[in-house]
Amino acid sequence: MTRDRLALLLAGLAPLAVAAVLLPLRGSLENTHVALIMVAVVVAVAALGNRVAGYLAAGFAGLWFDFFFTQPYQRLTIDVRSDAETLVLLLIVGVAVTELAVWGRRQAAAASRDAGYLAGIQAAATVGAVGGSSHDLIRQVSDQLVTTLELRGCRFQRGVAGLGNPPRLQRDGSVTWHRAAWDADREGLPAEEETELLVESGGRLHGRYLLTATPHRPLSPERRRVAVTLADQVGAALG
């Protein structure tokens, strides 16, 4: 079971399970305390899963709080105004902590990707610095390009550029095809043809990488610029 599927399952079951555990304490436990415990359940689910799981957990937490802990009991109505306010606050806080959890996961994923890009550049630079063969460096950068751009394939050609007028990944990270800009942010690299990434140094062309894209895989400008930097490592070594 994937992490997101597990979170969706817990979103439906965890609030009910916690409500069942707290039910015997209904006469001695303040409803505000029950609501805080329910919020903790929402936080746990949101941290484990995604936005949908967090919202579902908040909704079910509010449902069971209303059903079991507000008068009249075992009915989806609320007679006491303070209980209604507590329910509204429970839902608001549940949504808020879900958004914070989603933001935190995105930040962690971005940091992990950045670390991976840096590791790839450092690995390529190390091969060149220690005097590794150009063949090894070309192959290693090819592997890094596949990972960075989520390609289906990548190959290197020496001494040619523009053959067949293919799409091109430019030095600034933009993509052009038939002299027009290509929206790589939304569409990724063109999948109909291989995209060329030139390998140059000091104004001299050494060859090109031909990138076989995965269809409709959006690529951020940062990832495309990392690919250019990797190609520059090969260009520096060949130069």
PDB file of C-alpha atoms in Angstrom:
ATOM      1  CA  MET A   1       0.000   0.000   0.000  1.00  0.00           C
ATOM      2  CA  THR A   2       1.363   3.400  -0.961  1.00  0.00           C
ATOM      3  CA  ARG A   3       1.761   6.206   1.530  1.00  0.00           C
ATOM      4  CA  ASP A   4      -1.103   8.236   0.056  1.00  0.00           C
ATOM      5  CA  ARG A   5      -3.471   5.267   0.016  1.00  0.00           C
ATOM      6  CA  LEU A   6      -2.615   4.485   3.621  1.00  0.00           C
ATOM      7  CA  ALA A   7      -3.321   8.102   4.538  1.00  0.00           C
ATOM      8  CA  LEU A   8      -6.720   7.956   2.792  1.00  0.00           C
ATOM      9  CA  LEU A   9      -7.592   4.799   4.715  1.00  0.00           C
ATOM     10  CA  LEU A  10      -6.570   6.387   8.008  1.00  0.00           C
ATOM     11  CA  ALA A  11      -8.508   9.546   7.151  1.00  0.00           C
ATOM     12  CA  GLY A  12     -11.692   7.494   7.234  1.00  0.00           C
ATOM     13  CA  LEU A  13     -10.858   5.175  10.122  1.00  0.00           C
ATOM     14  CA  ALA A  14      -8.661   7.111  12.555  1.00  0.00           C
ATOM     15  CA  PRO A  15     -11.206   9.810  13.581  1.00  0.00           C
ATOM     16  CA  LEU A  16     -13.839   7.123  14.237  1.00  0.00           C
ATOM     17  CA  ALA A  17     -11.379   4.994  16.213  1.00  0.00           C
ATOM     18  CA  VAL A  18     -10.308   7.945  18.353  1.00  0.00           C
ATOM     19  CA  ALA A  19     -13.943   8.938  18.918  1.00  0.00           C
ATOM     20  CA  ALA A  20     -14.708   5.390  20.069  1.00  0.00           C
ATOM     21  CA  VAL A  21     -11.817   5.497  22.522  1.00  0.00           C
ATOM     22  CA  LEU A  22     -12.936   8.843  23.926  1.00  0.00           C
ATOM     23  CA  LEU A  23     -16.632   7.999  24.075  1.00  0.00           C
ATOM     24  CA  PRO A  24     -16.529   6.444  27.580  1.00  0.00           C
ATOM     25  CA  LEU A  25     -15.004   9.729  28.817  1.00  0.00           C
ATOM     26  CA  ARG A  26     -17.755  11.893  27.308  1.00  0.00           C
ATOM     27  CA  GLY A  27     -19.169  12.891  30.685  1.00  0.00           C
ATOM     28  CA  SER A  28     -15.824  13.965  32.154  1.00  0.00           C
ATOM     29  CA  LEU A  29     -13.945  15.319  29.138  1.00  0.00           C
ATOM     30  CA  GLU A  30     -14.562  18.827  27.855  1.00  0.00           C
ATOM     31  CA  ASN A  31     -15.591  19.036  24.220  1.00  0.00           C
ATOM     32  CA  THR A  32     -12.792  21.493  23.528  1.00  0.00           C
ATOM     33  CA  HIS A  33     -10.335  18.820  24.652  1.00  0.00           C
ATOM     34  CA  VAL A  34     -11.997  16.288  22.372  1.00  0.00           C
ATOM     35  CA  ALA A  35     -11.699  18.743  19.479  1.00  0.00           C
ATOM     36  CA  LEU A  36      -7.987  19.255  20.171  1.00  0.00           C
ATOM     37  CA  ILE A  37      -7.421  15.506  20.122  1.00  0.00           C
ATOM     38  CA  MET A  38      -9.293  15.289  16.832  1.00  0.00           C
ATOM     39  CA  VAL A  39      -7.096  18.052  15.407  1.00  0.00           C
ATOM     40  CA  ALA A  40      -4.039  16.002  16.390  1.00  0.00           C
ATOM     41  CA  VAL A  41      -5.466  13.099  14.366  1.00  0.00           C
ATOM     42  CA  VAL A  42      -5.925  15.394  11.357  1.00  0.00           C
ATOM     43  CA  VAL A  43      -2.329  16.621  11.708  1.00  0.00           C
ATOM     44  CA  ALA A  44      -1.037  13.037  11.750  1.00  0.00           C
ATOM     45  CA  VAL A  45      -3.021  12.050   8.655  1.00  0.00           C
ATOM     46  CA  ALA A  46      -2.097  15.226   6.756  1.00  0.00           C
ATOM     47  CA  ALA A  47       1.592  14.767   7.565  1.00  0.00           C
ATOM     48  CA  LEU A  48       1.463  11.193   6.272  1.00  0.00           C
ATOM     49  CA  GLY A  49      -0.603  11.777   3.153  1.00  0.00           C
ATOM     50  CA  ASN A  50      -1.757  14.494   0.813  1.00  0.00           C
ATOM     51  CA  ARG A  51      -4.277  17.348   0.776  1.00  0.00           C
ATOM     52  CA  VAL A  52      -7.240  15.071   0.026  1.00  0.00           C
ATOM     53  CA  ALA A  53      -6.432  12.814   2.987  1.00  0.00           C
ATOM     54  CA  GLY A  54      -6.096  15.823   5.294  1.00  0.00           C
ATOM     55  CA  TYR A  55      -9.424  17.281   4.185  1.00  0.00           C
ATOM     56  CA  LEU A  56     -11.159  13.923   4.586  1.00  0.00           C
ATOM     57  CA  ALA A  57      -9.701  13.494   8.060  1.00  0.00           C
ATOM     58  CA  ALA A  58     -10.911  16.970   9.036  1.00  0.00           C
ATOM     59  CA  GLY A  59     -14.379  16.226   7.668  1.00  0.00           C
ATOM     60  CA  PHE A  60     -14.689  12.878   9.454  1.00  0.00           C
ATOM     61  CA  ALA A  61     -13.286  14.362  12.658  1.00  0.00           C
ATOM     62  CA  GLY A  62     -15.987  17.025  12.553  1.00  0.00           C
ATOM     63  CA  LEU A  63     -18.657  14.441  11.723  1.00  0.00           C
ATOM     64  CA  TRP A  64     -17.864  12.133  14.641  1.00  0.00           C
ATOM     65  CA  PHE A  65     -17.351  15.043  17.015  1.00  0.00           C
ATOM     66  CA  ASP A  66     -20.862  16.233  16.182  1.00  0.00           C
ATOM     67  CA  PHE A  67     -22.399  12.745  16.267  1.00  0.00           C
ATOM     68  CA  PHE A  68     -20.910  11.519  19.548  1.00  0.00           C
ATOM     69  CA  PHE A  69     -19.956  14.552  21.632  1.00  0.00           C
ATOM     70  CA  THR A  70     -22.522  17.304  21.031  1.00  0.00           C
ATOM     71  CA  GLN A  71     -26.078  17.301  22.317  1.00  0.00           C
ATOM     72  CA  PRO A  72     -28.375  15.767  21.236  1.00  0.00           C
ATOM     73  CA  TYR A  73     -26.092  12.721  21.017  1.00  0.00           C
ATOM     74  CA  GLN A  74     -26.172  10.327  18.049  1.00  0.00           C
ATOM     75  CA  ARG A  75     -27.725  13.001  15.848  1.00  0.00           C
ATOM     76  CA  LEU A  76     -26.135  15.406  13.367  1.00  0.00           C
ATOM     77  CA  THR A  77     -27.553  18.459  15.088  1.00  0.00           C
ATOM     78  CA  ILE A  78     -26.083  20.767  17.720  1.00  0.00           C
ATOM     79  CA  ASP A  79     -28.155  22.505  20.416  1.00  0.00           C
ATOM     80  CA  VAL A  80     -25.324  24.248  22.279  1.00  0.00           C
ATOM     81  CA  ARG A  81     -23.790  27.265  20.570  1.00  0.00           C
ATOM     82  CA  SER A  82     -20.345  26.742  22.072  1.00  0.00           C
ATOM     83  CA  ASP A  83     -20.245  23.204  20.634  1.00  0.00           C
ATOM     84  CA  ALA A  84     -21.145  24.566  17.197  1.00  0.00           C
ATOM     85  CA  GLU A  85     -18.317  27.096  17.448  1.00  0.00           C
ATOM     86  CA  THR A  86     -15.921  24.367  18.526  1.00  0.00           C
ATOM     87  CA  LEU A  87     -16.923  22.272  15.510  1.00  0.00           C
ATOM     88  CA  VAL A  88     -16.349  25.173  13.131  1.00  0.00           C
ATOM     89  CA  LEU A  89     -12.933  25.851  14.666  1.00  0.00           C
ATOM     90  CA  LEU A  90     -12.054  22.154  14.427  1.00  0.00           C
ATOM     91  CA  LEU A  91     -12.775  22.193  10.693  1.00  0.00           C
ATOM     92  CA  ILE A  92     -10.912  25.467  10.111  1.00  0.00           C
ATOM     93  CA  VAL A  93      -7.842  24.315  12.021  1.00  0.00           C
ATOM     94  CA  GLY A  94      -7.977  20.930  10.267  1.00  0.00           C
ATOM     95  CA  VAL A  95      -7.872  22.602   6.852  1.00  0.00           C
ATOM     96  CA  ALA A  96      -5.099  24.968   7.977  1.00  0.00           C
ATOM     97  CA  VAL A  97      -2.814  22.235   9.310  1.00  0.00           C
ATOM     98  CA  THR A  98      -3.435  20.211   6.155  1.00  0.00           C
ATOM     99  CA  GLU A  99      -2.231  23.095   4.000  1.00  0.00           C
ATOM    100  CA  LEU A 100       0.831  23.504   6.228  1.00  0.00           C
ATOM    101  CA  ALA A 101       1.601  19.796   5.953  1.00  0.00           C
ATOM    102  CA  VAL A 102       1.265  19.891   2.158  1.00  0.00           C
ATOM    103  CA  TRP A 103       3.563  22.921   2.002  1.00  0.00           C
ATOM    104  CA  GLY A 104       6.111  21.173   4.219  1.00  0.00           C
ATOM    105  CA  ARG A 105       6.112  18.079   2.015  1.00  0.00           C
ATOM    106  CA  ARG A 106       6.640  20.213  -1.086  1.00  0.00           C
ATOM    107  CA  GLN A 107       9.557  22.016   0.547  1.00  0.00           C
ATOM    108  CA  ALA A 108      11.124  18.736   1.611  1.00  0.00           C
ATOM    109  CA  ALA A 109      10.687  17.290  -1.897  1.00  0.00           C
ATOM    110  CA  ALA A 110      12.233  20.408  -3.458  1.00  0.00           C
ATOM    111  CA  ALA A 111      15.203  20.224  -1.082  1.00  0.00           C
ATOM    112  CA  SER A 112      15.683  16.548  -1.913  1.00  0.00           C
ATOM    113  CA  ARG A 113      15.606  17.272  -5.650  1.00  0.00           C
ATOM    114  CA  ASP A 114      18.091  20.120  -5.278  1.00  0.00           C
ATOM    115  CA  ALA A 115      20.416  17.856  -3.320  1.00  0.00           C
ATOM    116  CA  GLY A 116      20.139  15.240  -6.061  1.00  0.00           C
ATOM    117  CA  TYR A 117      20.940  17.770  -8.787  1.00  0.00           C
ATOM    118  CA  LEU A 118      23.972  19.035  -6.866  1.00  0.00           C
ATOM    119  CA  ALA A 119      25.186  15.484  -6.271  1.00  0.00           C
ATOM    120  CA  GLY A 120      24.935  14.767  -9.990  1.00  0.00           C
ATOM    121  CA  ILE A 121      26.924  17.876 -10.928  1.00  0.00           C
ATOM    122  CA  GLN A 122      29.562  17.093  -8.291  1.00  0.00           C
ATOM    123  CA  ALA A 123      29.876  13.516  -9.507  1.00  0.00           C
ATOM    124  CA  ALA A 124      30.399  14.671 -13.078  1.00  0.00           C
ATOM    125  CA  ALA A 125      32.901  17.307 -11.982  1.00  0.00           C
ATOM    126  CA  THR A 126      34.813  14.727  -9.952  1.00  0.00           C
ATOM    127  CA  VAL A 127      35.273  12.459 -12.971  1.00  0.00           C
ATOM    128  CA  GLY A 128      36.762  15.354 -14.911  1.00  0.00           C
ATOM    129  CA  ALA A 129      38.898  16.579 -12.011  1.00  0.00           C
ATOM    130  CA  VAL A 130      40.550  13.228 -11.310  1.00  0.00           C
ATOM    131  CA  GLY A 131      41.391  12.673 -14.948  1.00  0.00           C
ATOM    132  CA  GLY A 132      38.754  10.075 -15.763  1.00  0.00           C
ATOM    133  CA  SER A 133      38.267   9.148 -19.385  1.00  0.00           C
ATOM    134  CA  SER A 134      35.969  11.262 -21.509  1.00  0.00           C
ATOM    135  CA  HIS A 135      34.001   8.130 -22.320  1.00  0.00           C
ATOM    136  CA  ASP A 136      33.256   7.564 -18.631  1.00  0.00           C
ATOM    137  CA  LEU A 137      32.262  11.199 -18.158  1.00  0.00           C
ATOM    138  CA  ILE A 138      29.967  11.178 -21.214  1.00  0.00           C
ATOM    139  CA  ARG A 139      28.258   8.031 -19.970  1.00  0.00           C
ATOM    140  CA  GLN A 140      27.887   9.341 -16.423  1.00  0.00           C
ATOM    141  CA  VAL A 141      26.421  12.648 -17.568  1.00  0.00           C
ATOM    142  CA  SER A 142      24.070  10.742 -19.849  1.00  0.00           C
ATOM    143  CA  ASP A 143      22.800   8.818 -16.829  1.00  0.00           C
ATOM    144  CA  GLN A 144      22.434  12.040 -14.856  1.00  0.00           C
ATOM    145  CA  LEU A 145      20.457  13.638 -17.670  1.00  0.00           C
ATOM    146  CA  VAL A 146      18.063  10.682 -17.734  1.00  0.00           C
ATOM    147  CA  THR A 147      17.476  11.104 -14.000  1.00  0.00           C
ATOM    148  CA  THR A 148      17.280  14.902 -13.947  1.00  0.00           C
ATOM    149  CA  LEU A 149      14.938  15.246 -16.923  1.00  0.00           C
ATOM    150  CA  GLU A 150      13.091  11.935 -16.401  1.00  0.00           C
ATOM    151  CA  LEU A 151      13.987  10.808 -19.907  1.00  0.00           C
ATOM    152  CA  ARG A 152      13.242   7.540 -21.644  1.00  0.00           C
ATOM    153  CA  GLY A 153      16.719   7.592 -23.169  1.00  0.00           C
ATOM    154  CA  CYS A 154      19.811   9.685 -23.879  1.00  0.00           C
ATOM    155  CA  ARG A 155      22.733   9.287 -26.288  1.00  0.00           C
ATOM    156  CA  PHE A 156      25.781  11.311 -27.268  1.00  0.00           C
ATOM    157  CA  GLN A 157      26.888  12.238 -30.786  1.00  0.00           C
ATOM    158  CA  ARG A 158      30.262  13.807 -31.451  1.00  0.00           C
ATOM    159  CA  GLY A 159      30.847  16.815 -33.638  1.00  0.00           C
ATOM    160  CA  VAL A 160      27.329  17.488 -34.964  1.00  0.00           C
ATOM    161  CA  ALA A 161      24.546  19.941 -34.186  1.00  0.00           C
ATOM    162  CA  GLY A 162      21.212  20.853 -35.732  1.00  0.00           C
ATOM    163  CA  LEU A 163      21.141  17.756 -37.932  1.00  0.00           C
ATOM    164  CA  GLY A 164      17.491  17.265 -38.919  1.00  0.00           C
ATOM    165  CA  ASN A 165      16.458  20.536 -37.254  1.00  0.00           C
ATOM    166  CA  PRO A 166      15.473  18.895 -33.929  1.00  0.00           C
ATOM    167  CA  PRO A 167      14.146  20.664 -30.822  1.00  0.00           C
ATOM    168  CA  ARG A 168      16.976  22.237 -28.822  1.00  0.00           C
ATOM    169  CA  LEU A 169      17.507  22.794 -25.124  1.00  0.00           C
ATOM    170  CA  GLN A 170      19.170  26.209 -25.052  1.00  0.00           C
ATOM    171  CA  ARG A 171      21.838  27.419 -22.641  1.00  0.00           C
ATOM    172  CA  ASP A 172      19.349  29.488 -20.653  1.00  0.00           C
ATOM    173  CA  GLY A 173      17.127  26.441 -20.099  1.00  0.00           C
ATOM    174  CA  SER A 174      14.532  27.400 -22.700  1.00  0.00           C
ATOM    175  CA  VAL A 175      13.454  24.984 -25.436  1.00  0.00           C
ATOM    176  CA  THR A 176      12.980  25.944 -29.070  1.00  0.00           C
ATOM    177  CA  TRP A 177      11.625  23.988 -32.006  1.00  0.00           C
ATOM    178  CA  HIS A 178      11.165  25.229 -35.571  1.00  0.00           C
ATOM    179  CA  ARG A 179      12.441  28.645 -34.405  1.00  0.00           C
ATOM    180  CA  ALA A 180       9.582  28.957 -31.900  1.00  0.00           C
ATOM    181  CA  ALA A 181       9.554  28.725 -28.119  1.00  0.00           C
ATOM    182  CA  TRP A 182       8.316  25.437 -26.657  1.00  0.00           C
ATOM    183  CA  ASP A 183       6.435  25.453 -23.332  1.00  0.00           C
ATOM    184  CA  ALA A 184       8.592  22.979 -21.433  1.00  0.00           C
ATOM    185  CA  ASP A 185       7.181  24.177 -18.090  1.00  0.00           C
ATOM    186  CA  ARG A 186       3.857  22.565 -18.997  1.00  0.00           C
ATOM    187  CA  GLU A 187       4.665  20.053 -21.736  1.00  0.00           C
ATOM    188  CA  GLY A 188       8.207  19.001 -20.916  1.00  0.00           C
ATOM    189  CA  LEU A 189      10.479  18.224 -23.839  1.00  0.00           C
ATOM    190  CA  PRO A 190       8.915  17.313 -27.207  1.00  0.00           C
ATOM    191  CA  ALA A 191       8.286  13.592 -27.339  1.00  0.00           C
ATOM    192  CA  GLU A 192       7.860  13.395 -31.118  1.00  0.00           C
ATOM    193  CA  GLU A 193      11.585  13.941 -31.755  1.00  0.00           C
ATOM    194  CA  GLU A 194      14.803  13.778 -29.806  1.00  0.00           C
ATOM    195  CA  THR A 195      15.829  17.098 -28.265  1.00  0.00           C
ATOM    196  CA  GLU A 196      19.441  18.115 -28.703  1.00  0.00           C
ATOM    197  CA  LEU A 197      21.595  19.576 -25.951  1.00  0.00           C
ATOM    198  CA  LEU A 198      24.832  20.992 -27.326  1.00  0.00           C
ATOM    199  CA  VAL A 199      28.183  20.236 -25.714  1.00  0.00           C
ATOM    200  CA  GLU A 200      30.517  23.198 -26.236  1.00  0.00           C
ATOM    201  CA  SER A 201      33.508  24.914 -24.680  1.00  0.00           C
ATOM    202  CA  GLY A 202      35.295  28.105 -25.672  1.00  0.00           C
ATOM    203  CA  GLY A 203      32.948  28.540 -28.615  1.00  0.00           C
ATOM    204  CA  ARG A 204      33.887  25.160 -30.031  1.00  0.00           C
ATOM    205  CA  LEU A 205      31.285  22.465 -30.628  1.00  0.00           C
ATOM    206  CA  HIS A 206      32.210  18.982 -29.408  1.00  0.00           C
ATOM    207  CA  GLY A 207      28.914  17.211 -29.968  1.00  0.00           C
ATOM    208  CA  ARG A 208      25.426  16.928 -28.607  1.00  0.00           C
ATOM    209  CA  TYR A 209      23.265  14.860 -26.321  1.00  0.00           C
ATOM    210  CA  LEU A 210      20.059  13.612 -27.903  1.00  0.00           C
ATOM    211  CA  LEU A 211      17.317  13.418 -25.296  1.00  0.00           C
ATOM    212  CA  THR A 212      14.344  11.071 -25.699  1.00  0.00           C
ATOM    213  CA  ALA A 213      11.620  12.645 -23.583  1.00  0.00           C
ATOM    214  CA  THR A 214       8.850  11.070 -21.570  1.00  0.00           C
ATOM    215  CA  PRO A 215       5.594  12.444 -23.043  1.00  0.00           C
ATOM    216  CA  HIS A 216       3.874  15.278 -21.194  1.00  0.00           C
ATOM    217  CA  ARG A 217       6.323  15.351 -18.284  1.00  0.00           C
ATOM    218  CA  PRO A 218       6.580  19.018 -17.167  1.00  0.00           C
ATOM    219  CA  LEU A 219      10.108  20.193 -16.422  1.00  0.00           C
ATOM    220  CA  SER A 220      10.954  23.185 -14.275  1.00  0.00           C
ATOM    221  CA  PRO A 221      13.488  25.772 -15.529  1.00  0.00           C
ATOM    222  CA  GLU A 222      15.802  24.738 -12.685  1.00  0.00           C
ATOM    223  CA  ARG A 223      15.970  21.159 -13.893  1.00  0.00           C
ATOM    224  CA  ARG A 224      16.634  22.235 -17.464  1.00  0.00           C
ATOM    225  CA  ARG A 225      19.450  24.547 -16.351  1.00  0.00           C
ATOM    226  CA  VAL A 226      20.961  21.697 -14.341  1.00  0.00           C
ATOM    227  CA  ALA A 227      20.990  19.651 -17.568  1.00  0.00           C
ATOM    228  CA  VAL A 228      22.864  22.454 -19.338  1.00  0.00           C
ATOM    229  CA  THR A 229      25.382  22.596 -16.484  1.00  0.00           C
ATOM    230  CA  LEU A 230      25.955  18.857 -16.774  1.00  0.00           C
ATOM    231  CA  ALA A 231      26.586  19.203 -20.508  1.00  0.00           C
ATOM    232  CA  ASP A 232      29.056  22.005 -19.734  1.00  0.00           C
ATOM    233  CA  GLN A 233      31.049  19.577 -17.589  1.00  0.00           C
ATOM    234  CA  VAL A 234      31.518  17.350 -20.619  1.00  0.00           C
ATOM    235  CA  GLY A 235      32.366  20.342 -22.800  1.00  0.00           C
ATOM    236  CA  ALA A 236      35.043  21.489 -20.335  1.00  0.00           C
ATOM    237  CA  ALA A 237      36.586  18.020 -20.217  1.00  0.00           C
ATOM    238  CA  LEU A 238      36.597  17.589 -24.004  1.00  0.00           C
ATOM    239  CA  GLY A 239      37.984  21.068 -24.479  1.00  0.00           C
TER     240      GLY A 239
END
